[in-house]
PDB file of C-alpha atoms in Angstrom:
ATOM      1  CA  MET U   1      49.049  96.700  26.318  1.00 39.00           C
ATOM      2  CA  LEU U   2      46.848  95.296  29.117  1.00 39.00           C
ATOM      3  CA  TYR U   3      48.615  93.258  31.809  1.00 39.00           C
ATOM      4  CA  LEU U   4      46.505  90.728  33.683  1.00 42.00           C
ATOM      5  CA  GLN U   5      47.761  89.024  36.795  1.00 49.00           C
ATOM      6  CA  ILE U   6      47.380  85.242  36.805  1.00 53.00           C
ATOM      7  CA  ILE U   7      46.902  84.164  40.404  1.00 68.00           C
ATOM      8  CA  PRO U   8      48.356  80.749  41.371  1.00 76.00           C
ATOM      9  CA  PHE U   9      46.296  78.172  43.228  1.00 83.00           C
ATOM     10  CA  THR U  10      46.540  78.155  46.995  1.00 87.00           C
ATOM     11  CA  TYR U  11      47.937  74.980  48.547  1.00 87.00           C
ATOM     12  CA  GLU U  12      44.401  73.899  49.494  1.00 89.00           C
ATOM     13  CA  GLU U  13      42.983  74.622  46.018  1.00 90.00           C
ATOM     14  CA  PHE U  14      45.848  72.691  44.445  1.00 91.00           C
ATOM     15  CA  HIS U  15      45.105  69.593  46.553  1.00 91.00           C
ATOM     16  CA  LEU U  16      41.345  69.821  46.023  1.00 93.00           C
ATOM     17  CA  LEU U  17      41.878  69.863  42.254  1.00 92.00           C
ATOM     18  CA  GLY U  18      44.271  66.933  42.599  1.00 92.00           C
ATOM     19  CA  GLN U  19      41.635  64.975  44.484  1.00 93.00           C
ATOM     20  CA  GLU U  20      39.054  65.849  41.818  1.00 91.00           C
ATOM     21  CA  ILE U  21      41.255  64.621  38.954  1.00 90.00           C
ATOM     22  CA  LEU U  22      43.324  61.860  40.588  1.00 93.00           C
ATOM     23  CA  GLY U  23      41.114  60.788  43.466  1.00 93.00           C
ATOM     24  CA  LYS U  24      41.537  61.510  47.172  1.00 93.00           C
ATOM     25  CA  PRO U  25      43.172  58.142  48.054  1.00 93.00           C
ATOM     26  CA  PHE U  26      45.866  58.603  45.381  1.00 93.00           C
ATOM     27  CA  VAL U  27      46.631  62.174  46.468  1.00 93.00           C
ATOM     28  CA  GLU U  28      46.856  61.206  50.148  1.00 92.00           C
ATOM     29  CA  THR U  29      49.068  58.196  49.374  1.00 92.00           C
ATOM     30  CA  ASN U  30      51.397  60.263  47.166  1.00 93.00           C
ATOM     31  CA  LYS U  31      51.169  63.523  49.135  1.00 92.00           C
ATOM     32  CA  GLU U  32      54.938  64.173  49.169  1.00 91.00           C
ATOM     33  CA  ALA U  33      55.264  63.688  45.400  1.00 91.00           C
ATOM     34  CA  ILE U  34      52.142  65.792  44.726  1.00 92.00           C
ATOM     35  CA  ASP U  35      53.511  68.607  46.915  1.00 90.00           C
ATOM     36  CA  THR U  36      56.834  68.454  45.052  1.00 88.00           C
ATOM     37  CA  ILE U  37      55.111  68.805  41.686  1.00 87.00           C
ATOM     38  CA  GLY U  38      53.004  71.699  42.980  1.00 86.00           C
ATOM     39  CA  SER U  39      56.111  73.550  44.109  1.00 82.00           C
ATOM     40  CA  MET U  40      57.945  72.821  40.849  1.00 80.00           C
ATOM     41  CA  VAL U  41      55.142  74.203  38.654  1.00 77.00           C
ATOM     42  CA  GLY U  42      54.559  77.169  40.958  1.00 76.00           C
ATOM     43  CA  PHE U  43      50.897  76.152  41.585  1.00 81.00           C
ATOM     44  CA  LEU U  44      50.054  77.897  38.292  1.00 76.00           C
ATOM     45  CA  PRO U  45      46.601  76.899  36.923  1.00 76.00           C
ATOM     46  CA  ILE U  46      47.559  75.745  33.413  1.00 69.00           C
ATOM     47  CA  SER U  47      50.692  73.926  34.570  1.00 74.00           C
ATOM     48  CA  THR U  48      48.798  72.276  37.423  1.00 82.00           C
ATOM     49  CA  VAL U  49      46.049  70.949  35.164  1.00 78.00           C
ATOM     50  CA  LEU U  50      48.594  69.681  32.617  1.00 73.00           C
ATOM     51  CA  SER U  51      50.591  67.972  35.359  1.00 81.00           C
ATOM     52  CA  PHE U  52      47.573  66.260  36.908  1.00 86.00           C
ATOM     53  CA  LYS U  53      46.364  65.084  33.478  1.00 78.00           C
ATOM     54  CA  GLN U  54      49.826  63.719  32.748  1.00 76.00           C
ATOM     55  CA  ILE U  55      49.804  61.827  36.057  1.00 86.00           C
ATOM     56  CA  TYR U  56      46.235  60.605  35.468  1.00 85.00           C
ATOM     57  CA  ALA U  57      47.354  59.027  32.189  1.00 78.00           C
ATOM     58  CA  ASN U  58      50.166  57.084  33.939  1.00 79.00           C
ATOM     59  CA  PRO U  59      49.698  57.305  37.729  1.00 86.00           C
ATOM     60  CA  HIS U  60      52.317  54.625  38.463  1.00 84.00           C
ATOM     61  CA  ARG U  61      54.986  56.809  36.792  1.00 81.00           C
ATOM     62  CA  ILE U  62      54.498  59.851  39.021  1.00 86.00           C
ATOM     63  CA  HIS U  63      58.114  59.827  40.241  1.00 83.00           C
ATOM     64  CA  GLU U  64      59.403  59.606  36.662  1.00 77.00           C
ATOM     65  CA  TYR U  65      57.302  62.664  35.866  1.00 76.00           C
ATOM     66  CA  ILE U  66      59.002  64.602  38.688  1.00 79.00           C
ATOM     67  CA  THR U  67      62.401  63.692  37.245  1.00 76.00           C
ATOM     68  CA  LEU U  68      61.196  64.773  33.807  1.00 68.00           C
ATOM     69  CA  ILE U  69      60.301  68.246  35.114  1.00 67.00           C
ATOM     70  CA  GLN U  70      63.574  68.526  37.042  1.00 65.00           C
ATOM     71  CA  ASP U  71      65.567  67.690  33.917  1.00 58.00           C
ATOM     72  CA  HIS U  72      63.595  70.220  31.839  1.00 51.00           C
ATOM     73  CA  SER U  73      63.233  67.473  29.246  1.00 49.00           C
ATOM     74  CA  VAL U  74      59.528  67.858  28.457  1.00 52.00           C
ATOM     75  CA  ASP U  75      58.883  68.084  24.708  1.00 55.00           C
ATOM     76  CA  LEU U  76      56.567  71.095  24.579  1.00 51.00           C
ATOM     77  CA  HIS U  77      55.531  70.265  21.015  1.00 50.00           C
ATOM     78  CA  LYS U  78      54.032  66.959  22.220  1.00 54.00           C
ATOM     79  CA  VAL U  79      52.137  68.339  25.220  1.00 52.00           C
ATOM     80  CA  SER U  80      48.681  69.505  24.142  1.00 53.00           C
ATOM     81  CA  TYR U  81      46.523  72.200  25.687  1.00 51.00           C
ATOM     82  CA  ASP U  82      43.192  73.384  24.221  1.00 52.00           C
ATOM     83  CA  ASN U  83      43.927  71.526  20.961  1.00 50.00           C
ATOM     84  CA  LYS U  84      47.298  73.261  20.602  1.00 56.00           C
ATOM     85  CA  SER U  85      50.785  72.267  21.627  1.00 63.00           C
ATOM     86  CA  LEU U  86      52.044  73.900  24.801  1.00 67.00           C
ATOM     87  CA  TYR U  87      54.943  75.248  22.736  1.00 74.00           C
ATOM     88  CA  ALA U  88      52.490  77.098  20.476  1.00 76.00           C
ATOM     89  CA  ALA U  89      50.631  78.508  23.495  1.00 73.00           C
ATOM     90  CA  ILE U  90      53.791  79.851  25.149  1.00 79.00           C
ATOM     91  CA  ASP U  91      55.146  81.058  21.804  1.00 81.00           C
ATOM     92  CA  PHE U  92      51.969  83.081  21.294  1.00 80.00           C
ATOM     93  CA  ALA U  93      52.273  84.623  24.786  1.00 81.00           C
ATOM     94  CA  PHE U  94      55.962  85.433  24.246  1.00 86.00           C
ATOM     95  CA  LYS U  95      55.281  87.165  20.937  1.00 85.00           C
ATOM     96  CA  GLN U  96      52.668  89.409  22.564  1.00 85.00           C
ATOM     97  CA  LEU U  97      55.432  90.972  24.675  1.00 88.00           C
ATOM     98  CA  ASP U  98      57.174  94.089  23.441  1.00 91.00           C
ATOM     99  CA  ASN U  99      60.835  93.806  22.402  1.00 93.00           C
ATOM    100  CA  ASN U 100      62.185  95.047  25.739  1.00 94.00           C
ATOM    101  CA  LEU U 101      60.213  92.493  27.739  1.00 93.00           C
ATOM    102  CA  GLN U 102      61.260  89.718  25.360  1.00 94.00           C
ATOM    103  CA  GLN U 103      64.921  90.635  25.778  1.00 95.00           C
ATOM    104  CA  VAL U 104      64.652  90.727  29.583  1.00 96.00           C
ATOM    105  CA  LEU U 105      62.904  87.345  29.630  1.00 95.00           C
ATOM    106  CA  LEU U 106      65.510  85.784  27.326  1.00 95.00           C
ATOM    107  CA  THR U 107      68.279  87.145  29.558  1.00 96.00           C
ATOM    108  CA  CYS U 108      66.648  85.522  32.588  1.00 95.00           C
ATOM    109  CA  ALA U 109      66.645  82.203  30.723  1.00 93.00           C
ATOM    110  CA  LEU U 110      70.440  82.324  30.349  1.00 94.00           C
ATOM    111  CA  PHE U 111      70.785  81.381  34.013  1.00 93.00           C
ATOM    112  CA  ASP U 112      70.582  77.611  34.367  1.00 87.00           C
ATOM    113  CA  GLY U 113      70.609  77.548  38.177  1.00 84.00           C
ATOM    114  CA  SER U 114      67.508  77.448  40.355  1.00 82.00           C
ATOM    115  CA  ASP U 115      67.285  81.263  40.445  1.00 89.00           C
ATOM    116  CA  PHE U 116      69.183  84.452  39.635  1.00 94.00           C
ATOM    117  CA  SER U 117      69.657  88.030  40.827  1.00 94.00           C
ATOM    118  CA  LYS U 118      68.246  91.144  39.220  1.00 95.00           C
ATOM    119  CA  GLU U 119      71.717  92.687  39.532  1.00 95.00           C
ATOM    120  CA  MET U 120      73.164  90.229  37.018  1.00 95.00           C
ATOM    121  CA  VAL U 121      70.316  90.933  34.589  1.00 96.00           C
ATOM    122  CA  CYS U 122      70.919  94.676  34.993  1.00 96.00           C
ATOM    123  CA  LYS U 123      74.631  94.286  34.270  1.00 95.00           C
ATOM    124  CA  PHE U 124      74.073  92.009  31.287  1.00 96.00           C
ATOM    125  CA  LEU U 125      71.556  94.387  29.684  1.00 96.00           C
ATOM    126  CA  LYS U 126      73.358  97.510  30.965  1.00 95.00           C
ATOM    127  CA  SER U 127      70.064  98.813  32.332  1.00 94.00           C
ATOM    128  CA  PRO U 128      69.257 100.593  35.622  1.00 95.00           C
ATOM    129  CA  LYS U 129      67.649  98.577  38.429  1.00 94.00           C
ATOM    130  CA  ASN U 130      64.403 100.536  38.445  1.00 95.00           C
ATOM    131  CA  SER U 131      63.916  99.847  34.720  1.00 95.00           C
ATOM    132  CA  ILE U 132      64.591  96.113  35.118  1.00 96.00           C
ATOM    133  CA  MET U 133      62.257  95.894  38.130  1.00 96.00           C
ATOM    134  CA  THR U 134      59.490  97.518  36.082  1.00 96.00           C
ATOM    135  CA  HIS U 135      59.978  94.819  33.439  1.00 96.00           C
ATOM    136  CA  PHE U 136      60.131  92.105  36.123  1.00 95.00           C
ATOM    137  CA  LYS U 137      56.799  93.223  37.597  1.00 93.00           C
ATOM    138  CA  LYS U 138      55.140  93.045  34.184  1.00 91.00           C
ATOM    139  CA  LEU U 139      56.570  89.573  33.567  1.00 91.00           C
ATOM    140  CA  MET U 140      55.352  88.436  36.979  1.00 89.00           C
ATOM    141  CA  ASP U 141      51.875  89.749  36.128  1.00 84.00           C
ATOM    142  CA  PHE U 142      51.996  87.407  33.133  1.00 81.00           C
ATOM    143  CA  SER U 143      53.190  84.562  35.429  1.00 79.00           C
ATOM    144  CA  LEU U 144      56.269  84.231  33.216  1.00 85.00           C
ATOM    145  CA  LEU U 145      58.576  85.158  36.095  1.00 89.00           C
ATOM    146  CA  GLU U 146      58.418  84.278  39.789  1.00 88.00           C
ATOM    147  CA  GLN U 147      60.033  85.532  42.976  1.00 88.00           C
ATOM    148  CA  SER U 148      62.488  83.201  44.689  1.00 85.00           C
ATOM    149  CA  ALA U 149      64.210  83.421  48.078  1.00 81.00           C
ATOM    150  CA  ASN U 150      66.574  86.209  49.184  1.00 83.00           C
ATOM    151  CA  LYS U 151      65.162  88.786  46.748  1.00 89.00           C
ATOM    152  CA  ARG U 152      66.091  86.615  43.762  1.00 93.00           C
ATOM    153  CA  PHE U 153      63.943  85.476  40.847  1.00 93.00           C
ATOM    154  CA  ARG U 154      63.286  82.325  38.850  1.00 90.00           C
ATOM    155  CA  LEU U 155      61.578  81.155  35.677  1.00 88.00           C
ATOM    156  CA  HIS U 156      58.886  78.524  35.498  1.00 78.00           C
ATOM    157  CA  PRO U 157      60.539  75.329  34.131  1.00 76.00           C
ATOM    158  CA  ILE U 158      58.110  75.102  31.210  1.00 77.00           C
ATOM    159  CA  VAL U 159      58.724  78.737  30.223  1.00 84.00           C
ATOM    160  CA  LYS U 160      62.461  78.164  30.529  1.00 84.00           C
ATOM    161  CA  GLU U 161      62.228  75.105  28.288  1.00 82.00           C
ATOM    162  CA  TYR U 162      60.583  77.212  25.587  1.00 85.00           C
ATOM    163  CA  LEU U 163      63.039  80.102  25.924  1.00 90.00           C
ATOM    164  CA  SER U 164      66.071  77.828  25.618  1.00 86.00           C
ATOM    165  CA  SER U 165      65.214  77.386  21.935  1.00 83.00           C
ATOM    166  CA  GLN U 166      65.252  81.157  21.413  1.00 88.00           C
ATOM    167  CA  ILE U 167      68.698  81.913  22.873  1.00 92.00           C
ATOM    168  CA  GLN U 168      71.694  82.585  20.645  1.00 92.00           C
ATOM    169  CA  ASN U 169      75.068  81.008  21.461  1.00 93.00           C
ATOM    170  CA  SER U 170      76.622  84.473  21.439  1.00 95.00           C
ATOM    171  CA  GLN U 171      74.476  85.405  24.447  1.00 95.00           C
ATOM    172  CA  TYR U 172      76.063  82.622  26.518  1.00 94.00           C
ATOM    173  CA  VAL U 173      79.479  83.903  25.467  1.00 96.00           C
ATOM    174  CA  ASP U 174      78.535  87.430  26.563  1.00 96.00           C
ATOM    175  CA  LEU U 175      77.227  86.160  29.918  1.00 95.00           C
ATOM    176  CA  THR U 176      80.419  84.151  30.447  1.00 95.00           C
ATOM    177  CA  ASN U 177      82.564  87.214  29.862  1.00 95.00           C
ATOM    178  CA  LEU U 178      80.423  89.141  32.349  1.00 94.00           C
ATOM    179  CA  CYS U 179      80.788  86.413  34.999  1.00 93.00           C
ATOM    180  CA  ILE U 180      84.545  86.208  34.464  1.00 93.00           C
ATOM    181  CA  SER U 181      84.788  89.986  34.786  1.00 92.00           C
ATOM    182  CA  GLU U 182      82.729  89.883  38.008  1.00 89.00           C
ATOM    183  CA  LEU U 183      84.884  87.134  39.513  1.00 88.00           C
ATOM    184  CA  LYS U 184      88.113  88.943  38.693  1.00 88.00           C
ATOM    185  CA  HIS U 185      86.710  92.140  40.196  1.00 87.00           C
ATOM    186  CA  PHE U 186      86.442  90.645  43.704  1.00 87.00           C
ATOM    187  CA  LYS U 187      89.405  90.319  46.014  1.00 87.00           C
ATOM    188  CA  LEU U 188      90.358  86.639  46.210  1.00 85.00           C
ATOM    189  CA  GLY U 189      88.919  85.050  49.353  1.00 84.00           C
ATOM    190  CA  SER U 190      86.976  88.157  50.420  1.00 87.00           C
ATOM    191  CA  ASP U 191      83.429  87.891  51.794  1.00 88.00           C
ATOM    192  CA  LYS U 192      81.971  89.370  48.581  1.00 87.00           C
ATOM    193  CA  TYR U 193      83.985  86.886  46.505  1.00 88.00           C
ATOM    194  CA  LEU U 194      82.752  83.894  48.519  1.00 88.00           C
ATOM    195  CA  HIS U 195      79.139  85.091  48.678  1.00 88.00           C
ATOM    196  CA  TYR U 196      79.077  85.688  44.922  1.00 89.00           C
ATOM    197  CA  PHE U 197      80.258  82.144  44.292  1.00 87.00           C
ATOM    198  CA  ILE U 198      77.808  80.685  46.805  1.00 86.00           C
ATOM    199  CA  ASP U 199      74.849  82.564  45.278  1.00 89.00           C
ATOM    200  CA  GLU U 200      75.802  82.008  41.646  1.00 90.00           C
ATOM    201  CA  PHE U 201      77.549  78.630  41.753  1.00 88.00           C
ATOM    202  CA  ASP U 202      74.707  76.699  40.062  1.00 87.00           C
ATOM    203  CA  ASN U 203      74.470  79.375  37.360  1.00 91.00           C
ATOM    204  CA  ILE U 204      78.236  79.298  36.793  1.00 91.00           C
ATOM    205  CA  ILE U 205      78.204  75.504  36.452  1.00 88.00           C
ATOM    206  CA  GLY U 206      75.254  75.842  34.059  1.00 88.00           C
ATOM    207  CA  ILE U 207      77.247  78.298  31.937  1.00 92.00           C
ATOM    208  CA  LEU U 208      80.196  75.889  31.933  1.00 89.00           C
ATOM    209  CA  LYS U 209      77.975  73.110  30.581  1.00 88.00           C
ATOM    210  CA  ARG U 210      76.540  75.376  27.896  1.00 90.00           C
ATOM    211  CA  LEU U 211      79.999  76.487  26.803  1.00 92.00           C
ATOM    212  CA  HIS U 212      81.003  72.852  26.406  1.00 89.00           C
ATOM    213  CA  GLN U 213      77.895  72.173  24.312  1.00 89.00           C
ATOM    214  CA  ILE U 214      78.635  75.054  21.932  1.00 91.00           C
ATOM    215  CA  GLU U 215      82.348  74.147  21.867  1.00 91.00           C
ATOM    216  CA  GLU U 216      83.673  77.390  23.362  1.00 93.00           C
ATOM    217  CA  TYR U 217      86.597  75.524  24.901  1.00 91.00           C
ATOM    218  CA  LYS U 218      88.802  78.564  25.514  1.00 93.00           C
ATOM    219  CA  LEU U 219      86.128  80.050  27.759  1.00 93.00           C
ATOM    220  CA  VAL U 220      85.553  76.642  29.378  1.00 91.00           C
ATOM    221  CA  THR U 221      89.223  76.561  30.370  1.00 92.00           C
ATOM    222  CA  GLU U 222      89.187  80.127  31.699  1.00 92.00           C
ATOM    223  CA  LEU U 223      86.008  79.645  33.715  1.00 91.00           C
ATOM    224  CA  TRP U 224      87.120  76.253  35.038  1.00 89.00           C
ATOM    225  CA  ALA U 225      90.331  77.808  36.358  1.00 89.00           C
ATOM    226  CA  LEU U 226      88.300  80.339  38.339  1.00 89.00           C
ATOM    227  CA  ILE U 227      85.996  77.610  39.704  1.00 86.00           C
ATOM    228  CA  SER U 228      89.002  75.534  40.770  1.00 87.00           C
ATOM    229  CA  LEU U 229      90.512  78.575  42.486  1.00 87.00           C
ATOM    230  CA  TYR U 230      87.249  79.116  44.402  1.00 85.00           C
ATOM    231  CA  VAL U 231      87.128  75.479  45.501  1.00 82.00           C
ATOM    232  CA  PHE U 232      90.734  75.679  46.684  1.00 84.00           C
ATOM    233  CA  THR U 233      90.138  79.003  48.489  1.00 82.00           C
ATOM    234  CA  SER U 234      86.950  77.890  50.208  1.00 76.00           C
TER     235      SER U 234
END
């Protein structure tokens, strides 16, 4: 399989395209909002063009569009690209991946925080770090995965929106059990315990919400007790 790297726009290229589509006065007046959107879509070409076209259609609703992206509530079936829905385009790309890459990508989508660590992916899939990093590099070449701060990783919001429809409830249960096991492994109040909670807090809260949605109330209670203990300890 041939892997082609999709290079994001530079900051300058992103703004020049914005001026071309939206007009220079609009971009300069809404510079902060435009910058926010650029960061949220990772300056990726397809996502950038779709975003600017969405804004062009309703420029006075630019701040609502930012909220829409933040809430991951875009209906991919209704967003068109090259006469196809964006869902169909991403679905085609996903199905070109081999089974191992698909499984790694789906595991990444289990984390509902802003980013996640490769260590948690390794533990969930019971795979060595070098193997997972090889998969990560291939996914980054496809622009399906991005690097975040502090050697962590994140998914593009649009990719994550698609993947959420592919995840089985049992996978959230398995991830919950892994997180509970990790939390119980640390000594209460130790530096590793506190740092784990700080790094993974958004992901843990995301898991809690998912468990409530799929009515896994026993796990909700167990995880909530651990969160409450952390809050009390910290």
